[in-house]
Amino acid sequence: MAKIELRGVAHRYGPPGGGGAHALKPLDLAWEAGGAYALLGPSGCGKTTLLNVMSGLLAPTEGSVWFDGVDVTAAPPEVRNIAQVFQFPVLYDTMTVFENLAFPLRNRGVGWAEARARVEQIAELLELTADLGRKASRLTADRQQRISLGRGLVRRDVAAILLDEPLTVIDPHEKWRLRRKLRQVHAELGVTLVYVTHDQVEALTLADEVVVMNEGRVLQRGSPQDLFERPAHAFVGHFIGSPGMNLLPCALAGDDALVEGQRVALPPGVSARARAAGGELLLGIRPEHLARRAPAPGGEGGPPADGAPKAVVTAVEALGPYALVSARLGRCPVKFKLDESEAPPAPGDECWLEFPPRFTTLYADGRAVA
């Protein structure tokens, strides 16, 4: 395994000498040896380009790549000892599963007895033992992808395994099983693992640390909990979560935010820092944290005494243990969740909303005001 560092790495596609748009804008990243990481972002954001720069399939137009303190920017993939697993299984169809797994070892001159022992170890780990004598072409897509993974794991000297959306073609139930298997493999072998995906469920369940990208930039890296609870960028808040964070255009009124003419309390000191930062303001809160307030007592169904913001319900979706309520606060769409113990409103009903300050984030030009 290896520590991988990207120093000032950027890449443009196009003719030599530049002119093309940046697929990767300049970035610095470090991947610690033995860590489990995910690169998460929408299609076309630069994830695969970044992975191919790390593996050596692509030379960056700017910056350098370092493995364990050694500059490998000009080194080919075989020198870096990288195993890369692609979206579609890459196998030798005429070979058996055993021969496919043994091929990387035999190609490097590993003795027969050692190669056999290692193949059997990896096959057992990936639940492929019963298939070792079968032709790889006769197996299902998920088992073929296990073979691709096994060919990356079988070498003991592999510095890192890079996986480029390897579960895209897999049945949803098998995706869940393979994610669990990948976690088990990483825990047992301790190899550095970098997993590229646009699926937040895959990223948040597989990785100890997630790097969120958009338009060639790294917007935030952190644990799944950090990204959900403290999104540093409005894109991260909206991209992560089901549904994503509510983002409401707002202005400042004293220490509060003003959304469609209605006041929302902010955490202490945030309004002053937002004024200093300047830029377009968005108020962010997750549907899990936006709460429905009880109406004023007395049976009239009027607003609470403290003047909580009012919204009008547009739709209600029953989703098992909770209901997802869509509403409009003025012209702004908002969503919030009610657990099964709460009576859901009906479309057209008025409701009053509570924005707990500790769960409310103000963004200036997309970045969180700390």
Coordinates of C-alpha atoms in Angstrom, one line a residue:
M1 CA 0.0 0.0 0.0
A2 CA 1.1 3.6 -0.5
K3 CA 0.5 7.1 0.4
I4 CA -0.6 9.0 -2.7
E5 CA -0.2 12.8 -3.0
L6 CA -1.4 15.1 -5.8
R7 CA 0.5 18.4 -5.8
G8 CA -1.0 21.2 -7.8
V9 CA -2.5 18.7 -10.2
A10 CA -4.6 20.0 -13.1
H11 CA -5.6 18.7 -16.5
R12 CA -6.9 20.0 -19.8
Y13 CA -8.0 17.9 -22.7
G14 CA -7.1 19.3 -26.1
P15 CA -4.0 20.1 -28.2
P16 CA -0.6 20.2 -26.5
G17 CA 0.2 23.6 -25.0
G18 CA -3.3 24.2 -23.7
G19 CA -6.4 25.8 -25.1
G20 CA -8.9 23.3 -23.8
A21 CA -11.1 23.7 -20.8
H22 CA -9.9 22.4 -17.5
A23 CA -11.3 18.9 -16.8
L24 CA -9.4 19.2 -13.5
K25 CA -8.8 22.6 -11.9
P26 CA -5.6 22.8 -9.8
L27 CA -5.9 20.8 -6.6
D28 CA -3.8 19.3 -3.8
L29 CA -4.9 15.9 -2.3
A30 CA -3.3 13.3 -0.1
W31 CA -4.5 9.7 0.3
E32 CA -3.1 8.0 3.4
A33 CA -1.8 4.4 3.1
G34 CA -4.4 1.9 3.9
G35 CA -7.4 4.4 3.8
A36 CA -10.7 3.8 2.2
Y37 CA -11.8 6.8 0.1
A38 CA -14.6 7.7 -2.3
L39 CA -14.6 10.3 -5.1
L40 CA -18.2 11.5 -5.3
G41 CA -19.8 13.8 -7.8
P42 CA -22.0 14.1 -10.9
S43 CA -21.1 12.7 -14.3
G44 CA -18.5 14.9 -16.0
C45 CA -17.1 16.5 -12.9
G46 CA -13.6 15.1 -13.3
K47 CA -13.6 12.0 -11.1
T48 CA -12.4 9.5 -13.7
T49 CA -9.8 12.0 -15.0
L50 CA -8.4 12.3 -11.5
L51 CA -8.4 8.5 -11.1
N52 CA -6.5 8.1 -14.4
V53 CA -3.9 10.7 -13.4
M54 CA -3.3 8.7 -10.2
S55 CA -3.0 5.4 -12.0
G56 CA -0.7 6.8 -14.7
L57 CA -3.1 6.2 -17.6
L58 CA -3.1 10.0 -18.0
A59 CA -0.3 12.5 -17.5
P60 CA -1.5 15.7 -15.9
T61 CA -0.9 19.0 -17.8
E62 CA 0.1 20.6 -14.5
G63 CA 1.4 19.5 -11.2
S64 CA 2.9 16.2 -10.0
V65 CA 1.9 12.8 -8.5
W66 CA 3.9 11.3 -5.6
F67 CA 3.8 7.7 -4.2
D68 CA 5.4 7.4 -0.7
G69 CA 7.4 10.5 -1.3
V70 CA 8.7 9.5 -4.8
D71 CA 7.7 11.6 -7.8
V72 CA 6.0 9.2 -10.2
T73 CA 4.4 11.8 -12.6
A74 CA 6.2 10.4 -15.6
A75 CA 6.1 6.7 -14.5
P76 CA 3.8 4.3 -16.4
P77 CA 1.0 2.3 -14.5
E78 CA 3.1 -0.9 -14.2
V79 CA 5.8 1.0 -12.2
R80 CA 3.3 2.4 -9.8
N81 CA 1.9 -1.0 -8.9
I82 CA -1.7 0.2 -9.2
A83 CA -4.6 -2.1 -9.7
Q84 CA -7.6 -0.4 -11.5
V85 CA -11.1 -1.9 -11.7
F86 CA -13.3 -0.4 -14.4
Q87 CA -17.0 0.0 -14.8
F88 CA -17.3 -3.1 -17.0
P89 CA -15.4 -6.3 -16.1
V90 CA -12.1 -6.7 -18.0
L91 CA -11.5 -10.5 -18.2
Y92 CA -10.0 -13.2 -20.4
D93 CA -13.2 -15.0 -21.4
T94 CA -11.4 -18.2 -22.6
M95 CA -9.7 -18.6 -19.2
T96 CA -11.1 -20.1 -16.1
V97 CA -11.7 -18.0 -13.0
F98 CA -8.5 -19.5 -11.5
E99 CA -6.5 -18.6 -14.6
N100 CA -7.8 -15.1 -14.6
L101 CA -6.9 -14.6 -11.0
A102 CA -3.5 -16.2 -11.4
F103 CA -2.6 -14.2 -14.5
P104 CA -1.1 -11.1 -12.8
L105 CA 1.1 -13.3 -10.7
R106 CA 2.3 -15.7 -13.4
N107 CA 3.0 -12.7 -15.6
R108 CA 5.4 -11.4 -12.9
G109 CA 7.2 -14.7 -12.5
V110 CA 5.6 -15.8 -9.2
G111 CA 6.1 -19.5 -8.6
W112 CA 3.2 -21.9 -9.1
A113 CA 2.8 -22.9 -5.5
E114 CA 2.8 -19.4 -4.2
A115 CA 0.4 -18.2 -7.0
R116 CA -2.0 -21.1 -6.2
A117 CA -2.1 -20.3 -2.5
R118 CA -2.7 -16.6 -3.1
V119 CA -5.4 -17.2 -5.7
E120 CA -7.2 -19.6 -3.3
Q121 CA -7.0 -17.0 -0.5
I122 CA -8.5 -14.2 -2.6
A123 CA -11.1 -16.6 -4.1
E124 CA -12.3 -17.5 -0.6
L125 CA -12.4 -13.9 0.4
L126 CA -14.5 -13.0 -2.6
E127 CA -16.7 -16.1 -2.4
L128 CA -15.4 -17.4 -5.8
T129 CA -14.0 -20.8 -4.6
A130 CA -16.8 -22.8 -6.2
D131 CA -16.2 -21.0 -9.5
L132 CA -12.5 -21.5 -9.8
G133 CA -12.8 -24.2 -12.5
R134 CA -15.5 -22.4 -14.6
K135 CA -15.0 -20.2 -17.6
A136 CA -15.2 -16.6 -16.7
S137 CA -17.6 -15.9 -19.6
R138 CA -20.2 -18.1 -18.1
L139 CA -20.6 -16.2 -14.9
T140 CA -23.1 -13.5 -14.0
A141 CA -22.0 -9.8 -14.2
D142 CA -21.6 -9.5 -10.5
R143 CA -19.3 -12.5 -10.3
Q144 CA -17.3 -11.3 -13.3
Q145 CA -16.8 -8.0 -11.4
R146 CA -15.6 -10.0 -8.4
I147 CA -13.0 -11.5 -10.7
S148 CA -11.9 -8.1 -11.8
L149 CA -11.6 -7.1 -8.2
G150 CA -9.7 -10.2 -7.4
R151 CA -7.2 -9.6 -10.1
G152 CA -6.4 -6.3 -8.4
L153 CA -6.1 -7.8 -5.0
V154 CA -4.1 -10.9 -5.8
R155 CA -0.8 -9.1 -6.0
R156 CA 0.7 -8.6 -2.6
D157 CA 2.8 -5.6 -3.8
V158 CA -0.2 -3.5 -5.0
A159 CA 0.1 0.1 -3.9
A160 CA -3.6 0.9 -4.2
I161 CA -6.8 -0.2 -5.8
L162 CA -8.6 2.3 -7.9
L163 CA -12.3 1.5 -8.7
D164 CA -14.1 3.4 -11.4
E165 CA -17.9 3.0 -10.8
P166 CA -17.5 -0.8 -10.7
L167 CA -21.1 -1.5 -9.6
T168 CA -22.9 0.4 -12.3
V169 CA -24.0 -2.7 -14.2
I170 CA -24.8 -4.8 -11.1
D171 CA -28.3 -5.7 -9.9
P172 CA -29.4 -3.4 -7.0
H173 CA -29.5 -6.3 -4.5
E174 CA -26.1 -7.5 -5.6
K175 CA -24.7 -4.0 -5.3
W176 CA -25.5 -4.1 -1.6
R177 CA -23.8 -7.4 -1.2
L178 CA -20.7 -6.3 -3.1
R179 CA -20.4 -3.1 -1.1
R180 CA -20.4 -5.2 2.1
K181 CA -17.8 -7.5 0.5
L182 CA -15.6 -4.5 -0.5
R183 CA -15.7 -3.2 3.1
Q184 CA -14.7 -6.7 4.3
V185 CA -11.9 -6.9 1.8
H186 CA -10.5 -3.5 2.8
A187 CA -10.7 -4.4 6.5
E188 CA -8.8 -7.7 6.0
L189 CA -6.2 -6.6 3.5
G190 CA -5.7 -3.0 4.5
V191 CA -4.9 -1.9 1.0
T192 CA -5.4 1.8 -0.1
L193 CA -8.7 2.0 -1.8
V194 CA -10.1 4.9 -3.9
Y195 CA -13.6 4.4 -5.2
V196 CA -15.2 6.6 -7.9
T197 CA -19.0 7.0 -8.0
H198 CA -21.9 9.4 -8.6
D199 CA -24.0 7.4 -6.2
Q200 CA -24.0 8.9 -2.7
V201 CA -25.2 5.7 -1.1
E202 CA -22.2 3.8 -2.4
A203 CA -19.8 6.6 -1.4
L204 CA -21.2 7.1 2.1
T205 CA -21.4 3.4 3.0
L206 CA -18.1 2.3 1.5
A207 CA -15.6 5.0 2.4
D208 CA -14.1 6.4 5.7
E209 CA -13.6 9.7 3.9
V210 CA -15.4 11.1 0.9
V211 CA -14.1 13.7 -1.6
V212 CA -17.0 15.7 -3.2
M213 CA -16.2 17.1 -6.7
N214 CA -18.1 19.3 -9.1
E215 CA -16.9 21.0 -12.4
G216 CA -13.3 19.9 -11.9
R217 CA -13.0 21.2 -8.3
V218 CA -12.8 19.5 -5.0
L219 CA -15.5 21.2 -2.9
Q220 CA -15.1 19.3 0.4
R221 CA -13.6 16.2 1.9
G222 CA -14.6 14.6 5.1
S223 CA -16.4 11.7 6.8
P224 CA -19.9 10.9 5.7
Q225 CA -21.2 12.4 8.9
D226 CA -19.3 15.7 8.3
L227 CA -20.6 16.0 4.8
F228 CA -24.2 15.4 5.9
E229 CA -24.2 17.5 9.0
R230 CA -21.7 20.3 8.0
P231 CA -21.7 20.8 4.2
A232 CA -19.1 23.4 3.5
H233 CA -20.5 24.2 0.1
A234 CA -24.1 24.6 -1.0
F235 CA -23.6 22.1 -3.8
V236 CA -22.5 19.5 -1.2
G237 CA -25.6 20.2 0.9
H238 CA -27.9 19.7 -2.1
F239 CA -26.1 16.8 -3.7
I240 CA -25.9 14.7 -0.5
G241 CA -29.1 13.6 1.2
S242 CA -32.4 12.2 0.0
P243 CA -33.8 14.7 -0.7
G244 CA -31.0 17.2 -0.5
M245 CA -30.7 20.3 1.6
N246 CA -33.3 23.0 1.2
L247 CA -31.5 26.1 -0.2
L248 CA -33.5 29.3 0.1
P249 CA -32.4 32.7 -1.4
C250 CA -32.3 35.2 1.5
A251 CA -31.2 38.6 2.7
L252 CA -30.1 39.9 6.1
A253 CA -32.3 41.7 8.6
G254 CA -30.3 42.5 11.7
D255 CA -29.1 39.2 13.2
D256 CA -31.7 37.2 11.2
A257 CA -32.1 35.9 7.6
L258 CA -35.1 37.2 5.7
V259 CA -36.7 34.6 3.4
E260 CA -39.6 35.9 1.3
G261 CA -40.2 38.6 3.8
Q262 CA -40.2 36.2 6.8
R263 CA -37.5 36.2 9.5
V264 CA -35.4 33.1 10.3
A265 CA -33.0 33.1 13.2
L266 CA -29.3 32.5 12.5
P267 CA -26.6 31.1 14.8
P268 CA -24.9 33.9 16.8
G269 CA -22.3 36.0 14.8
V270 CA -23.2 34.5 11.4
S271 CA -24.9 37.6 10.1
A272 CA -21.9 39.8 10.8
R273 CA -19.5 37.4 9.1
A274 CA -21.9 37.1 6.1
R275 CA -21.9 40.9 5.7
A276 CA -18.1 40.9 5.7
A277 CA -18.0 38.1 3.2
G278 CA -20.5 39.6 0.8
G279 CA -22.0 37.8 -2.2
E280 CA -25.3 36.0 -2.9
L281 CA -26.8 34.5 0.2
L282 CA -28.6 31.1 0.6
L283 CA -30.1 29.7 3.7
G284 CA -29.6 26.0 4.0
I285 CA -31.4 23.4 6.2
R286 CA -32.0 19.7 5.7
P287 CA -35.5 18.3 5.5
E288 CA -34.7 16.1 8.5
H289 CA -34.1 19.3 10.6
L290 CA -36.8 21.5 9.4
A291 CA -39.7 21.0 11.8
R292 CA -43.5 21.8 11.6
R293 CA -44.6 24.1 14.5
A294 CA -47.9 23.5 16.3
P295 CA -50.4 26.3 15.7
A296 CA -51.4 28.7 18.4
P297 CA -53.6 27.2 21.1
G298 CA -57.3 27.9 21.1
G299 CA -58.4 25.7 18.1
E300 CA -58.3 28.5 15.5
G301 CA -55.2 27.1 13.8
G302 CA -53.5 30.5 13.8
P303 CA -49.7 31.1 13.7
P304 CA -47.6 30.5 16.8
A305 CA -47.1 33.6 19.0
D306 CA -43.4 34.0 18.0
G307 CA -44.3 34.5 14.3
A308 CA -42.7 31.4 12.8
P309 CA -42.4 31.4 9.0
K310 CA -45.5 30.2 7.2
A311 CA -45.6 27.8 4.2
V312 CA -48.4 26.3 2.1
V313 CA -48.3 22.5 1.6
T314 CA -48.2 21.4 -2.1
A315 CA -47.7 17.6 -1.8
V316 CA -47.3 14.8 0.8
E317 CA -45.6 11.5 0.1
A318 CA -46.0 8.6 2.5
L319 CA -42.6 6.8 2.6
G320 CA -43.0 4.1 5.2
P321 CA -41.6 5.3 8.6
Y322 CA -42.0 9.0 7.6
A323 CA -43.9 11.4 5.3
L324 CA -42.1 13.8 3.0
V325 CA -44.0 17.1 2.8
S326 CA -43.4 19.5 0.0
A327 CA -44.4 23.1 0.6
R328 CA -43.8 26.7 -0.6
L329 CA -42.5 29.4 1.6
G330 CA -43.5 32.3 -0.5
R331 CA -42.1 31.4 -3.9
C332 CA -39.4 29.1 -2.4
P333 CA -40.0 25.3 -2.4
V334 CA -39.1 23.5 0.8
K335 CA -39.3 19.9 2.0
F336 CA -39.5 18.5 5.5
K337 CA -40.1 15.1 7.1
L338 CA -42.7 14.0 9.6
D339 CA -42.4 10.7 11.4
E340 CA -45.2 8.2 11.4
S341 CA -46.6 9.4 14.8
E342 CA -47.4 12.9 13.3
A343 CA -50.6 13.4 11.3
P344 CA -49.6 14.7 7.9
P345 CA -51.2 17.8 6.4
A346 CA -53.1 17.9 3.2
P347 CA -52.2 19.9 0.0
G348 CA -53.3 23.4 0.4
D349 CA -52.9 23.5 4.2
E350 CA -51.0 26.2 5.8
C351 CA -48.2 25.3 8.3
W352 CA -45.6 27.1 10.3
L353 CA -41.9 26.0 10.2
E354 CA -39.2 25.9 12.8
F355 CA -35.6 26.5 11.6
P356 CA -33.4 25.3 14.5
P357 CA -30.3 27.7 14.4
R358 CA -27.9 24.9 15.2
F359 CA -29.0 23.1 12.0
T360 CA -29.2 26.2 9.8
T361 CA -26.3 27.2 7.5
L362 CA -25.9 30.4 5.7
Y363 CA -24.0 30.3 2.4
A364 CA -22.3 33.3 0.8
D365 CA -21.5 32.7 -2.9
G366 CA -22.0 29.0 -2.3
R367 CA -19.6 28.7 0.7
A368 CA -20.7 28.2 4.3
V369 CA -20.3 31.2 6.6
A370 CA -18.6 29.6 9.5

